[in-house]
Short mmCIF file of C-alpha atoms in Angstrom, two decimals:
data_model
loop_
_atom_site.label_atom_id
_atom_site.label_comp_id
_atom_site.label_asym_id
_atom_site.label_seq_id
_atom_site.Cartn_x
_atom_site.Cartn_y
_atom_site.Cartn_z
CA MET A 6 56.74 -44.09 -67.81
CA GLN A 7 55.69 -40.54 -67.31
CA ARG A 8 56.78 -38.44 -64.37
CA LYS A 9 54.67 -35.46 -63.50
CA LEU A 10 55.25 -31.97 -62.08
CA THR A 11 52.67 -29.30 -60.99
CA ILE A 12 53.79 -25.67 -61.05
CA PHE A 13 51.79 -22.90 -59.34
CA TYR A 14 53.01 -19.53 -60.59
CA THR A 15 52.31 -15.84 -59.75
CA SER A 16 54.02 -12.71 -61.03
CA ASP A 17 53.62 -8.94 -60.67
CA VAL A 18 51.63 -9.15 -57.47
CA HIS A 19 52.49 -5.55 -56.77
CA GLY A 20 51.72 -5.56 -53.11
CA CYS A 21 48.18 -6.95 -53.47
CA PHE A 22 48.51 -9.33 -50.72
CA SER A 23 45.00 -9.44 -49.41
CA PRO A 24 41.57 -9.14 -51.06
CA THR A 25 41.27 -5.56 -49.89
CA ASP A 26 40.04 -2.95 -52.22
CA TYR A 27 42.08 0.03 -50.88
CA ALA A 28 40.05 2.65 -53.04
CA GLY A 29 36.62 1.43 -52.05
CA GLY A 30 37.43 -0.08 -48.69
CA GLY A 31 35.75 -3.45 -49.32
CA GLU A 32 36.87 -6.77 -50.38
CA THR A 33 37.42 -8.29 -53.94
CA ALA A 34 38.06 -11.93 -54.98
CA SER A 35 41.67 -11.45 -55.67
CA GLY A 36 45.12 -11.08 -53.76
CA LEU A 37 48.02 -13.23 -53.16
CA ILE A 38 46.70 -14.98 -50.08
CA ASN A 39 43.54 -15.92 -51.92
CA CYS A 40 45.59 -17.35 -54.70
CA MET A 41 47.81 -19.20 -52.15
CA ASN A 42 44.78 -21.00 -50.67
CA ASN A 43 44.64 -23.00 -53.88
CA PHE A 44 48.16 -23.99 -53.96
CA ALA A 45 47.58 -27.76 -53.05
CA GLY A 46 50.77 -29.58 -53.49
CA ASP A 47 52.89 -32.63 -52.73
CA GLY A 48 56.44 -33.68 -53.33
CA ASN A 49 55.93 -33.19 -57.11
CA THR A 50 54.85 -29.50 -56.79
CA LEU A 51 56.71 -26.27 -57.28
CA ILE A 52 55.40 -22.76 -56.20
CA ILE A 53 57.14 -19.96 -58.00
CA ASP A 54 56.85 -16.21 -58.16
CA GLY A 55 58.12 -14.01 -61.07
CA GLY A 56 58.87 -10.69 -59.28
CA ASP A 57 57.49 -7.38 -58.63
CA ILE A 58 56.09 -8.15 -55.20
CA LEU A 59 57.40 -5.34 -53.05
CA GLN A 60 55.76 -2.35 -54.63
CA GLY A 61 52.55 -1.23 -56.00
CA SER A 62 49.82 -0.87 -53.51
CA PRO A 63 48.91 1.46 -50.64
CA MET A 64 50.04 -1.29 -48.15
CA THR A 65 53.35 -1.64 -49.67
CA TYR A 66 53.60 2.34 -49.61
CA TYR A 67 52.78 2.12 -45.92
CA LEU A 68 55.28 -0.67 -45.33
CA TYR A 69 58.13 1.12 -47.00
CA SER A 70 57.49 4.64 -45.91
CA GLN A 71 56.37 4.16 -42.34
CA ARG A 72 57.17 0.70 -41.11
CA ARG A 73 60.77 -0.06 -42.37
CA GLY A 74 62.71 -2.14 -39.98
CA GLY A 75 59.90 -4.30 -38.93
CA SER A 76 59.14 -7.78 -40.15
CA CYS A 77 59.15 -8.29 -43.81
CA VAL A 78 55.50 -8.72 -44.75
CA PRO A 79 55.93 -9.96 -48.20
CA ALA A 80 58.40 -12.58 -47.20
CA ARG A 81 56.37 -13.84 -44.23
CA LEU A 82 53.24 -14.14 -46.46
CA MET A 83 55.05 -15.97 -49.22
CA ASN A 84 56.54 -18.45 -46.55
CA THR A 85 52.98 -19.30 -45.47
CA GLY A 86 52.14 -19.93 -49.11
CA GLY A 87 55.05 -22.34 -49.42
CA TYR A 88 56.95 -20.66 -52.16
CA ASP A 89 60.05 -22.55 -53.47
CA PHE A 90 61.64 -20.19 -55.98
CA VAL A 91 61.43 -16.59 -56.98
CA THR A 92 63.10 -14.13 -59.21
CA LEU A 93 63.38 -10.33 -59.00
CA GLY A 94 61.21 -7.91 -60.93
CA ASN A 95 62.27 -4.39 -61.89
CA HIS A 96 60.06 -2.73 -59.29
CA ASP A 97 61.60 -4.95 -56.51
CA PHE A 98 64.64 -2.59 -56.87
CA ASN A 99 62.54 0.49 -55.97
CA TYR A 100 63.68 0.63 -52.37
CA GLY A 101 67.29 -0.40 -52.87
CA LYS A 102 69.72 -3.08 -52.14
CA THR A 103 69.22 -3.18 -48.35
CA GLU A 104 65.42 -3.87 -48.74
CA ILE A 105 65.84 -6.51 -51.39
CA GLU A 106 68.45 -8.29 -49.02
CA ARG A 107 65.99 -7.97 -46.07
CA TYR A 108 63.30 -9.52 -48.22
CA LEU A 109 65.31 -12.37 -49.53
CA GLY A 110 66.86 -12.95 -45.94
CA ALA A 111 63.39 -13.49 -44.44
CA LEU A 112 62.33 -15.56 -47.57
CA ASP A 113 62.25 -19.47 -47.30
CA ALA A 114 62.28 -19.48 -51.08
CA VAL A 115 65.27 -19.51 -53.27
CA CYS A 116 65.88 -16.51 -55.43
CA LEU A 117 67.08 -17.24 -58.81
CA CYS A 118 68.39 -14.11 -60.91
CA ALA A 119 71.20 -15.11 -63.31
CA ASN A 120 71.72 -11.56 -64.71
CA THR A 121 72.14 -9.69 -61.40
CA ASP A 122 75.30 -9.54 -59.15
CA GLY A 123 76.01 -8.05 -55.73
CA ILE A 124 72.66 -9.01 -53.96
CA ALA A 125 73.07 -11.35 -50.95
CA GLY A 126 70.83 -14.35 -51.24
CA VAL A 127 70.59 -14.52 -55.02
CA ARG A 128 71.70 -17.55 -57.09
CA LYS A 129 71.97 -18.11 -60.85
CA THR A 130 70.75 -21.66 -61.08
CA ALA A 131 69.17 -24.57 -58.91
CA VAL A 132 68.55 -28.21 -59.51
CA VAL A 133 65.81 -29.87 -57.47
CA ARG A 134 64.98 -33.53 -57.27
CA MET A 135 61.16 -34.23 -57.00
CA GLU A 136 59.66 -37.06 -54.97
CA ASN A 137 59.17 -39.02 -58.20
CA GLY A 138 62.84 -38.50 -59.07
CA LEU A 139 62.45 -35.99 -61.65
CA ARG A 140 65.36 -33.64 -61.70
CA VAL A 141 64.26 -30.08 -62.50
CA GLY A 142 66.77 -27.39 -63.48
CA LEU A 143 65.83 -23.80 -62.79
CA THR A 144 67.01 -20.31 -63.50
CA GLY A 145 65.67 -16.80 -63.31
CA VAL A 146 66.44 -13.52 -65.08
CA THR A 147 64.93 -9.97 -65.03
CA THR A 148 64.48 -7.44 -67.72
CA GLN A 149 67.68 -5.55 -67.98
CA TYR A 150 65.77 -2.29 -68.51
CA VAL A 151 66.04 -2.09 -64.70
CA THR A 152 69.12 0.00 -65.32
CA HIS A 153 67.08 2.44 -67.48
CA TRP A 154 64.46 3.01 -64.94
CA GLU A 155 65.85 2.66 -61.53
CA LYS A 156 67.42 5.48 -59.55
CA PRO A 157 71.16 4.90 -59.35
CA GLU A 158 71.43 4.99 -55.78
CA ASN A 159 69.06 1.94 -55.60
CA LEU A 160 71.34 0.04 -57.80
CA GLU A 161 74.49 0.91 -55.99
CA GLY A 162 76.60 -2.32 -55.50
CA ILE A 163 74.29 -4.19 -57.87
CA GLY A 164 75.15 -5.32 -61.47
CA VAL A 165 72.45 -6.04 -64.03
CA THR A 166 73.34 -7.69 -67.51
CA ASP A 167 71.54 -8.87 -70.61
CA ALA A 168 68.71 -11.17 -69.60
CA PHE A 169 69.07 -13.45 -72.89
CA SER A 170 72.80 -13.74 -72.57
CA ALA A 171 72.45 -14.74 -68.85
CA ALA A 172 69.68 -17.29 -69.69
CA ARG A 173 71.77 -18.83 -72.23
CA ALA A 174 74.66 -19.25 -69.95
CA ALA A 175 72.37 -20.58 -67.10
CA LEU A 176 70.90 -23.19 -69.60
CA GLU A 177 74.20 -24.52 -70.41
CA GLU A 178 75.12 -24.79 -66.77
CA LEU A 179 71.86 -26.68 -66.11
CA LYS A 180 72.46 -29.03 -69.14
CA ALA A 181 75.92 -29.96 -67.60
CA GLN A 182 74.07 -31.29 -64.57
CA ASP A 183 72.03 -33.75 -66.59
CA VAL A 184 68.50 -32.55 -65.58
CA ASP A 185 65.24 -34.01 -67.02
CA LEU A 186 63.49 -30.62 -67.22
CA THR A 187 64.72 -26.97 -67.59
CA VAL A 188 62.68 -23.97 -66.37
CA CYS A 189 63.42 -20.30 -66.79
CA ILE A 190 61.55 -17.79 -64.57
CA TYR A 191 61.69 -14.48 -66.62
CA HIS A 192 60.57 -11.17 -65.25
CA GLY A 193 60.04 -9.95 -68.93
CA GLY A 194 57.42 -10.46 -71.48
CA TYR A 195 56.99 -11.24 -75.22
CA GLU A 196 58.45 -8.82 -77.73
CA ASN A 197 56.07 -10.22 -80.50
CA ASP A 198 52.41 -11.22 -80.21
CA PRO A 199 52.64 -14.99 -79.20
CA GLU A 200 49.61 -15.69 -81.37
CA THR A 201 50.22 -13.69 -84.56
CA GLY A 202 54.07 -12.93 -84.30
CA GLU A 203 53.30 -9.25 -84.70
CA PRO A 204 55.96 -7.05 -83.14
CA LEU A 205 55.12 -5.45 -79.89
CA SER A 206 58.35 -3.94 -78.88
CA VAL A 207 61.92 -3.68 -80.25
CA SER A 208 63.80 -2.09 -77.30
CA GLY A 209 65.04 -5.24 -75.77
CA GLU A 210 62.99 -4.70 -72.61
CA ASN A 211 61.06 -8.04 -73.45
CA GLN A 212 63.01 -10.99 -74.91
CA GLY A 213 60.56 -13.82 -74.19
CA CYS A 214 60.07 -14.84 -77.77
CA ARG A 215 63.69 -14.81 -78.50
CA ILE A 216 64.28 -17.04 -75.55
CA CYS A 217 61.82 -19.53 -76.80
CA ASN A 218 63.07 -19.35 -80.28
CA GLU A 219 66.84 -19.42 -79.73
CA LEU A 220 67.22 -21.39 -76.46
CA ASP A 221 65.70 -24.73 -75.71
CA PHE A 222 64.28 -24.23 -72.19
CA ASP A 223 61.40 -26.55 -71.80
CA ILE A 224 59.35 -24.08 -69.78
CA LEU A 225 59.47 -20.27 -69.76
CA LEU A 226 57.42 -18.50 -67.10
CA THR A 227 57.08 -14.76 -67.94
CA GLY A 228 55.78 -11.68 -66.33
CA HIS A 229 56.33 -7.80 -66.42
CA GLN A 230 53.83 -7.01 -69.11
CA HIS A 231 50.74 -7.74 -67.04
CA MET A 232 49.41 -9.70 -69.94
CA ALA A 233 47.32 -12.78 -69.15
CA ALA A 234 48.51 -15.68 -71.38
CA GLU A 235 47.91 -19.40 -70.93
CA ASN A 236 48.85 -22.66 -72.58
CA LEU A 237 51.22 -21.10 -75.29
CA ARG A 238 54.01 -23.07 -76.98
CA ILE A 239 56.61 -21.05 -78.86
CA ASN A 240 58.98 -23.25 -80.86
CA ASN A 241 59.48 -26.11 -78.36
CA THR A 242 59.06 -24.14 -75.15
CA TYR A 243 55.91 -24.03 -73.09
CA THR A 244 55.16 -20.50 -71.87
CA CYS A 245 52.54 -18.47 -70.07
CA GLN A 246 52.03 -15.18 -68.07
CA PRO A 247 49.67 -14.28 -65.24
CA PRO A 248 48.00 -10.93 -64.92
CA ASP A 249 49.20 -8.44 -62.52
CA LYS A 250 47.87 -7.78 -58.96
CA ALA A 251 47.11 -11.43 -58.15
CA ALA A 252 43.92 -11.27 -60.33
CA ALA A 253 44.77 -14.80 -61.24
CA TYR A 254 47.61 -17.42 -61.02
CA ILE A 255 48.87 -19.99 -63.34
CA ARG A 256 48.64 -23.79 -62.77
CA MET A 257 50.97 -25.71 -65.17
CA ASP A 258 50.75 -29.44 -65.23
CA VAL A 259 53.90 -30.94 -66.83
CA GLY A 260 54.73 -34.45 -67.89
CA VAL A 261 58.14 -35.88 -68.78
CA ASP A 262 58.24 -39.23 -70.64
CA SER A 263 61.26 -41.42 -70.12
CA PHE A 264 62.36 -44.99 -70.92
CA VAL A 265 65.07 -47.48 -69.76
CA PRO A 266 67.04 -48.86 -72.73
CA ALA A 267 69.62 -51.55 -72.27
CA GLN A 268 72.42 -48.80 -72.40
CA ALA A 269 71.18 -45.47 -71.22
CA GLY A 270 72.41 -42.36 -69.52
CA ARG A 271 72.23 -41.35 -65.90
CA ASN A 272 70.74 -44.17 -63.81
CA GLY A 273 69.49 -45.92 -66.79
CA VAL A 274 67.13 -43.22 -67.65
CA ALA A 275 67.05 -41.25 -70.91
CA ALA A 276 64.93 -38.13 -70.99
CA GLY A 277 62.10 -38.11 -73.44
CA ARG A 278 59.38 -35.84 -74.57
CA VAL A 279 58.01 -32.99 -72.29
CA THR A 280 54.28 -31.93 -72.28
CA ALA A 281 52.83 -29.05 -70.44
CA ARG A 282 49.43 -27.35 -70.11
CA SER A 283 49.04 -24.18 -68.37
CA ARG A 284 45.81 -22.45 -67.31
CA LEU A 285 44.81 -19.05 -65.60
CA CYS A 286 42.92 -19.73 -62.45
CA LYS A 287 40.90 -17.33 -60.35
CA PRO A 288 42.06 -16.73 -56.75
CA GLY A 289 38.51 -17.28 -55.33
CA GLU A 290 36.99 -15.48 -52.27
CA THR A 291 38.66 -17.52 -49.47
CA PRO A 292 42.17 -16.43 -48.35
CA LEU A 293 44.76 -18.79 -46.76
CA PRO A 294 43.76 -18.71 -42.99
CA GLU A 295 47.24 -18.59 -41.66
CA ALA A 296 48.16 -15.73 -44.00
CA MET A 297 44.96 -13.87 -43.25
CA ASP A 298 45.67 -13.98 -39.55
CA TYR A 299 49.04 -12.62 -39.94
CA ILE A 300 48.12 -9.71 -42.31
CA ARG A 301 44.88 -8.62 -40.60
CA PRO A 302 46.59 -6.36 -37.94
CA VAL A 303 48.89 -4.97 -40.56
CA GLU A 304 45.78 -4.13 -42.71
CA GLU A 305 44.24 -2.39 -39.72
CA GLU A 306 47.41 -0.26 -39.28
CA THR A 307 47.45 0.56 -42.94
CA GLY A 308 43.81 1.55 -42.96
CA LYS A 309 44.19 4.04 -39.91
CA TRP A 310 47.24 5.68 -41.64
CA LEU A 311 45.63 6.00 -45.01
CA ASP A 312 42.42 7.49 -43.71
CA THR A 313 44.19 10.50 -41.94
CA PRO A 314 42.85 13.71 -43.53
CA VAL A 315 45.70 15.99 -44.60
CA GLY A 316 44.15 18.91 -46.50
CA HIS A 317 41.29 20.47 -48.35
CA LEU A 318 40.73 21.12 -52.10
CA ASP A 319 38.55 23.74 -53.56
CA VAL A 320 36.89 21.30 -55.96
CA PRO A 321 36.54 17.50 -55.92
CA LEU A 322 38.87 15.84 -58.48
CA THR A 323 36.77 13.09 -60.19
CA PRO A 324 38.11 10.90 -63.00
CA ALA A 325 36.32 10.49 -66.31
CA GLU A 326 36.67 7.87 -69.03
CA PRO A 327 40.51 7.88 -70.35
CA LEU A 328 39.55 9.06 -73.72
CA ASP A 329 37.51 12.01 -72.27
CA MET A 330 40.34 13.12 -69.88
CA ALA A 331 42.91 12.96 -72.64
CA LEU A 332 40.75 15.05 -74.95
CA ASN A 333 39.44 17.62 -72.40
CA GLY A 334 41.83 17.60 -69.67
CA SER A 335 41.88 16.27 -66.18
CA LEU A 336 42.02 18.29 -62.90
CA ILE A 337 43.74 15.27 -61.39
CA ALA A 338 46.54 15.58 -63.86
CA ASN A 339 46.49 19.39 -63.40
CA PHE A 340 46.84 18.90 -59.59
CA PHE A 341 49.85 16.54 -60.14
CA ASN A 342 51.47 19.03 -62.37
CA GLN A 343 50.90 21.81 -60.00
CA VAL A 344 52.80 19.87 -57.26
CA GLN A 345 55.56 18.89 -59.60
CA LEU A 346 56.00 22.41 -60.77
CA GLU A 347 56.45 23.70 -57.31
CA ALA A 348 58.79 21.01 -56.27
CA SER A 349 60.93 21.37 -59.26
CA GLY A 350 60.80 25.02 -60.11
CA ALA A 351 60.74 23.87 -63.90
CA ASP A 352 58.96 25.94 -66.65
CA VAL A 353 56.83 22.94 -67.84
CA SER A 354 55.60 19.76 -66.20
CA VAL A 355 54.25 16.59 -67.67
CA THR A 356 52.40 13.78 -65.86
CA SER A 357 50.35 10.69 -66.66
CA LEU A 358 47.44 8.99 -64.82
CA ALA A 359 47.30 5.19 -63.87
CA ASN A 360 45.03 2.99 -66.04
CA THR A 361 42.53 3.03 -63.20
CA VAL A 362 42.24 6.40 -61.32
CA ARG A 363 40.69 6.90 -57.97
CA GLY A 364 40.38 10.64 -57.71
CA PHE A 365 40.02 13.07 -54.71
CA ALA A 366 37.22 14.31 -52.57
CA LYS A 367 37.58 17.88 -51.30
CA GLU A 368 38.78 16.35 -47.97
CA VAL A 369 42.11 14.68 -49.03
CA THR A 370 43.34 11.69 -47.16
CA ILE A 371 46.55 9.79 -47.61
CA ARG A 372 44.47 7.01 -49.01
CA ASP A 373 43.42 9.37 -51.80
CA ILE A 374 46.83 10.17 -52.70
CA VAL A 375 48.52 6.89 -52.65
CA SER A 376 45.58 5.34 -54.45
CA THR A 377 45.64 7.80 -57.19
CA TYR A 378 49.24 8.41 -57.73
CA ILE A 379 50.23 4.72 -57.51
CA PHE A 380 53.78 4.85 -59.08
CA PRO A 381 56.91 4.73 -56.92
CA ASN A 382 58.45 7.49 -59.34
CA THR A 383 60.69 10.26 -58.41
CA LEU A 384 61.06 13.74 -60.18
CA VAL A 385 63.53 14.51 -62.94
CA THR A 386 63.91 17.77 -64.67
CA LEU A 387 65.23 17.86 -68.21
CA GLU A 388 66.20 20.73 -70.53
CA LEU A 389 64.43 20.70 -74.00
CA ASP A 390 64.23 22.76 -76.94
CA ARG A 391 61.15 23.23 -79.21
CA THR A 392 62.05 20.27 -81.35
CA GLN A 393 62.56 17.97 -78.67
CA LEU A 394 59.37 19.07 -76.89
CA LYS A 395 57.32 18.81 -79.99
CA GLN A 396 58.72 15.14 -80.55
CA ALA A 397 57.53 14.19 -77.09
CA LEU A 398 54.17 15.73 -77.44
CA GLU A 399 53.61 14.02 -80.86
CA ARG A 400 54.05 10.77 -79.00
CA SER A 401 51.08 11.65 -76.82
CA ALA A 402 49.19 12.85 -79.80
CA GLU A 403 49.48 9.25 -81.22
CA TYR A 404 46.98 8.28 -78.39
CA PHE A 405 44.07 9.33 -80.48
CA ASP A 406 42.92 7.48 -83.54
CA PHE A 407 39.64 7.16 -85.65
CA ASP A 408 37.47 4.02 -86.18
CA ALA A 409 36.17 3.17 -89.71
CA GLY A 410 33.15 5.34 -89.16
CA GLY A 411 35.34 8.31 -88.39
CA ARG A 412 34.62 8.34 -84.61
CA LEU A 413 37.33 9.40 -82.24
CA ARG A 414 38.97 6.47 -80.26
CA ILE A 415 42.00 5.35 -78.49
CA SER A 416 44.93 4.03 -80.63
CA SER A 417 45.37 0.27 -80.49
CA GLY A 418 49.12 0.96 -79.68
CA PHE A 419 48.09 2.22 -76.20
CA LEU A 420 45.71 -0.81 -75.72
CA ARG A 421 47.80 -3.83 -76.92
CA PRO A 422 49.51 -6.03 -75.84
CA THR A 423 48.67 -4.31 -72.48
CA VAL A 424 46.52 -1.26 -71.65
CA GLN A 425 48.73 1.83 -71.46
CA HIS A 426 46.71 4.75 -70.67
CA PHE A 427 49.71 5.80 -68.45
CA ASN A 428 51.75 6.46 -71.57
CA PHE A 429 49.67 9.47 -72.45
CA ASP A 430 51.05 12.60 -70.84
CA TYR A 431 49.38 15.55 -69.55
CA VAL A 432 51.21 18.95 -69.78
CA ALA A 433 51.20 22.16 -67.75
CA GLY A 434 53.11 25.35 -68.38
CA VAL A 435 52.63 25.39 -72.10
CA ASN A 436 49.41 25.73 -74.06
CA VAL A 437 49.46 23.02 -76.76
CA THR A 438 47.35 22.27 -79.87
CA PHE A 439 46.88 19.00 -81.54
CA ASP A 440 45.26 18.87 -84.95
CA LEU A 441 44.15 15.08 -85.39
CA ARG A 442 43.31 15.83 -89.03
CA ARG A 443 46.91 15.62 -89.63
CA PRO A 444 48.89 12.40 -89.74
CA PRO A 445 50.60 11.01 -86.66
CA GLY A 446 53.97 12.55 -86.07
CA ASP A 447 52.78 15.94 -87.41
CA ARG A 448 49.90 16.83 -85.20
CA VAL A 449 51.41 19.37 -82.86
CA THR A 450 50.70 22.64 -84.54
CA SER A 451 51.21 25.21 -81.65
CA ILE A 452 53.29 25.34 -78.45
CA LEU A 453 52.68 28.53 -76.63
CA TYR A 454 54.88 29.49 -73.74
CA ARG A 455 53.54 32.49 -71.67
CA GLY A 456 51.27 33.36 -74.52
CA GLU A 457 53.79 33.42 -77.27
CA GLU A 458 54.76 30.67 -79.74
CA LEU A 459 57.84 28.82 -78.40
CA SER A 460 60.79 29.84 -80.68
CA GLY A 461 63.14 27.21 -82.03
CA ASP A 462 66.17 28.36 -80.11
CA ARG A 463 64.38 28.73 -76.79
CA LYS A 464 64.96 26.02 -74.20
CA LEU A 465 62.72 25.19 -71.41
CA THR A 466 63.05 22.97 -68.28
CA VAL A 467 60.58 20.31 -68.17
CA CYS A 468 59.91 18.09 -65.07
CA MET A 469 58.40 14.54 -65.24
CA ASN A 470 58.74 11.20 -63.53
CA ASN A 471 61.95 9.34 -63.66
CA TYR A 472 60.21 6.46 -65.68
CA ARG A 473 59.37 8.94 -68.45
CA ALA A 474 62.80 10.71 -68.31
CA SER A 475 64.39 7.32 -69.22
CA GLY A 476 62.52 7.50 -72.57
CA ALA A 477 60.19 4.75 -71.57
CA GLY A 478 56.75 4.56 -73.06
CA GLY A 479 57.79 5.61 -76.64
CA TYR A 480 59.32 8.93 -75.42
CA GLY A 481 63.01 8.16 -76.40
CA VAL A 482 63.62 11.75 -77.11
CA TYR A 483 64.00 12.34 -73.44
CA ALA A 484 66.75 9.96 -72.99
CA GLY A 485 69.09 12.17 -74.94
CA CYS A 486 68.16 15.48 -73.04
CA ARG A 487 70.24 17.18 -70.47
CA VAL A 488 69.34 16.32 -66.97
CA VAL A 489 68.98 19.57 -64.95
CA ARG A 490 67.98 18.07 -61.54
CA GLU A 491 66.94 14.82 -60.02
CA GLN A 492 64.94 14.70 -56.84
CA PRO A 493 65.07 11.45 -54.87
CA THR A 494 61.72 11.79 -52.95
CA GLU A 495 58.88 9.84 -54.43
CA ILE A 496 56.30 11.89 -56.25
CA SER A 497 53.55 10.70 -53.95
CA GLU A 498 55.48 11.95 -50.92
CA LEU A 499 55.82 15.20 -52.67
CA ILE A 500 52.16 15.29 -53.11
CA ILE A 501 51.61 14.49 -49.33
CA ASP A 502 54.05 17.28 -48.36
CA TYR A 503 52.36 19.80 -50.64
CA VAL A 504 48.95 19.18 -49.22
CA LEU A 505 50.22 19.14 -45.65
CA ARG A 506 52.02 22.57 -46.24
CA HIS A 507 49.18 24.32 -48.22
CA ARG A 508 46.24 22.77 -46.43
CA ASP A 509 43.65 24.80 -48.40
CA ILE A 510 44.40 24.36 -52.05
CA SER A 511 43.14 25.99 -55.23
CA VAL A 512 43.48 23.54 -58.03
CA ASP A 513 44.70 24.74 -61.38
CA LYS A 514 41.82 24.65 -63.84
CA THR A 515 43.68 25.71 -67.00
CA LYS A 516 42.89 23.67 -70.05
CA TRP A 517 46.46 23.21 -71.34
CA LEU A 518 45.70 21.02 -74.36
CA ARG A 519 43.46 22.02 -77.29
CA VAL A 520 42.52 19.06 -79.76
CA ILE A 521 41.13 19.69 -83.23
CA TYR A 522 39.57 16.89 -85.00
#
């Protein structure tokens, strides 16, 4: 006899609840409530989310900057979708413990996160009996790199431990409860390419392949990398990953074979072979009606707030193709660095742009700002000498590569396993030269500070977002630098404040980077 289970799985929704295109103002065939309209289930269905739901869109910016204390919109929406289990993503910590607990307190689903402590409403494991009698054991873990990225005040009272060790302990606990099927919800990705085995990262941020190879979960639901992956099997574990921003969801159909021998285990049933098939499914154009009715007035509130004019620029800030902006400079990045330099008082500023960039018209609205600087980052100022600054700049210089015909292109390391244009840094305050005729790691040939070559013993203060200051994105040199100042206000708020104070703004038009190739 085979008993069946259907799993609907989302992850990394990042506040994209409705099919609203915040940049263009129209609608798109995506969004959580469009996904949820497809979650047809019965007593043998589980609906699960892999975390990073509270942050990442203009709506969540509005909710957590202007509307705190009201009803918890993400939880209310997920309740209408019938979610059964969730775990926490690293960005769910961005607003601190109080907001996590408010979210979980309003959520009907059970939160499983075995490598966290101190958060009310979080459990390490759960066992659920389906209508057909199938006993499913579940756990959840989040990448332990939360502690590298998150502001200390947002982790106050919270413990985060190694994801792999917690998953192993949770699995042993579930086995002791004689379950038929084990599921791990992991807000982390694959450290190796699931198809080729090629290493993708070695930091420990992602441990999905290790979990599959060294533990024997039947199913591993992954996230965090924003890498669409369906119908994978690593060792004996079935695994998958949806893309971010509710661009698709996973449907996994699971079968568990069992038999009833003369002398068997629990209830005469001995567990047998597990099979599973997962596939990526498009959300479609129709939202869940109940969820749409709830979110429509919130969307209207958000829209009015986002379209409030706050200042005037002397030139429009229009994005170009990522390679062109990296090569020739971007006035958008110059503007962000302009804000960061004033806010921090640092000598030098570095910033990055999102994979998709909205840009600014001359009349700046809050929609422009939060749609262009989309990260919930804060500002950190470090002290660097020339050697350290050169090492960081060499990482950005790795963004450039050449194809077989000698044409300039973006290095594959910034495109796989996920697109990472945001890991190229734009600099202001020093004039830098890259010579791409030289090998990676030795391309920075000049660093001028105030017109003179930076000496080896001169130290500069360099401001950047807290994600980069942690060493993330291949900039490990920053992790060992002295912290001069940390500013708790989000950079997007610093930009809003800058525009509100200055009103009429002349954007820095300096070309800080010269590239020879």
